[in-house]
């Protein structure tokens, strides 16, 4: 059997993703009961970080420890990748020593090349194009708090970035409608939009996009690597801040999500994270449980 990788949500089918979410909720309940469950005893996850992280590192490392295994943190300073060793060579070497590799980097082609030469599962912890692990946590959070997202309406507000791309994939796989509200010039990849068809609809007005919606989510206006564009982006996105008043236009049972870190006073108002409709910190915790379900699926 070929090695399974998780580079985008589309590497799994809808049934597998739903299975993962159900298992993530079971693992969360087990964790709350302090049950000892160690299916990955003596297994090791290699973690390559070319982009810094809080939630990705802690959730994967804690998950492996709770499963009885271990994780090795590798920054560019810690590996020969930082000194020009070919990705293909590093992939061959690491996959002979660890049981899976998680990569958080810039260029999505890097994880694709690594996976092509790896004999163990490779997990995309984030690239400039996709953030599938975050979407697992987002979907788990909605399922946990509101039930199945099928036929619901989710709204992405802001840049057509890696999170937006992953929401487009999620809309197809979990069978929900996606509204994307963004300024002109910041729309997501045209090919992805065309493939999604009428499942995804673009808006230039955040207020129009959120009418009657069930899930509202956003991200920082300038991601890592876009710091030089921050000033212009603040001007371009000024009308796209998520506030309690904007949430009032959505369905009464709507929830708000944010992948964090958040810039209060920019993409969200100062009080949005404390609004009762915000599930952001449950969402952040669910990174741990969703990724444990993913690791269990890939390694057992």
XYZ file of N, CA, C and O in Angstrom, residues 9 15 17 70 79 83 137 264 277:
36
model
N -6.581 19.034 2.157
C -7.760 18.254 2.541
C -8.135 17.243 1.470
O -8.668 16.179 1.770
N -15.695 10.799 3.369
C -15.954 9.821 4.431
C -14.782 9.746 5.396
O -14.977 9.648 6.623
N -12.608 12.115 6.080
C -12.548 13.344 6.870
C -13.601 13.347 7.970
O -13.323 13.760 9.108
N 7.111 10.522 20.603
C 7.902 11.726 20.772
C 7.943 12.529 19.492
O 7.547 12.053 18.420
N 19.055 21.864 10.808
C 19.185 20.845 9.770
C 20.040 21.359 8.623
O 20.272 22.562 8.476
N 21.318 24.799 5.012
C 22.612 25.021 4.360
C 22.617 24.501 2.924
O 23.661 24.326 2.325
N -9.451 21.321 12.557
C -9.860 21.878 13.849
C -11.104 22.749 13.702
O -12.003 22.715 14.556
N -6.147 42.380 17.244
C -7.317 43.132 17.688
C -7.229 44.571 17.183
O -6.169 45.187 17.241
N -20.440 34.532 20.912
C -20.497 33.740 19.677
C -19.122 33.297 19.204
O -19.010 32.529 18.242
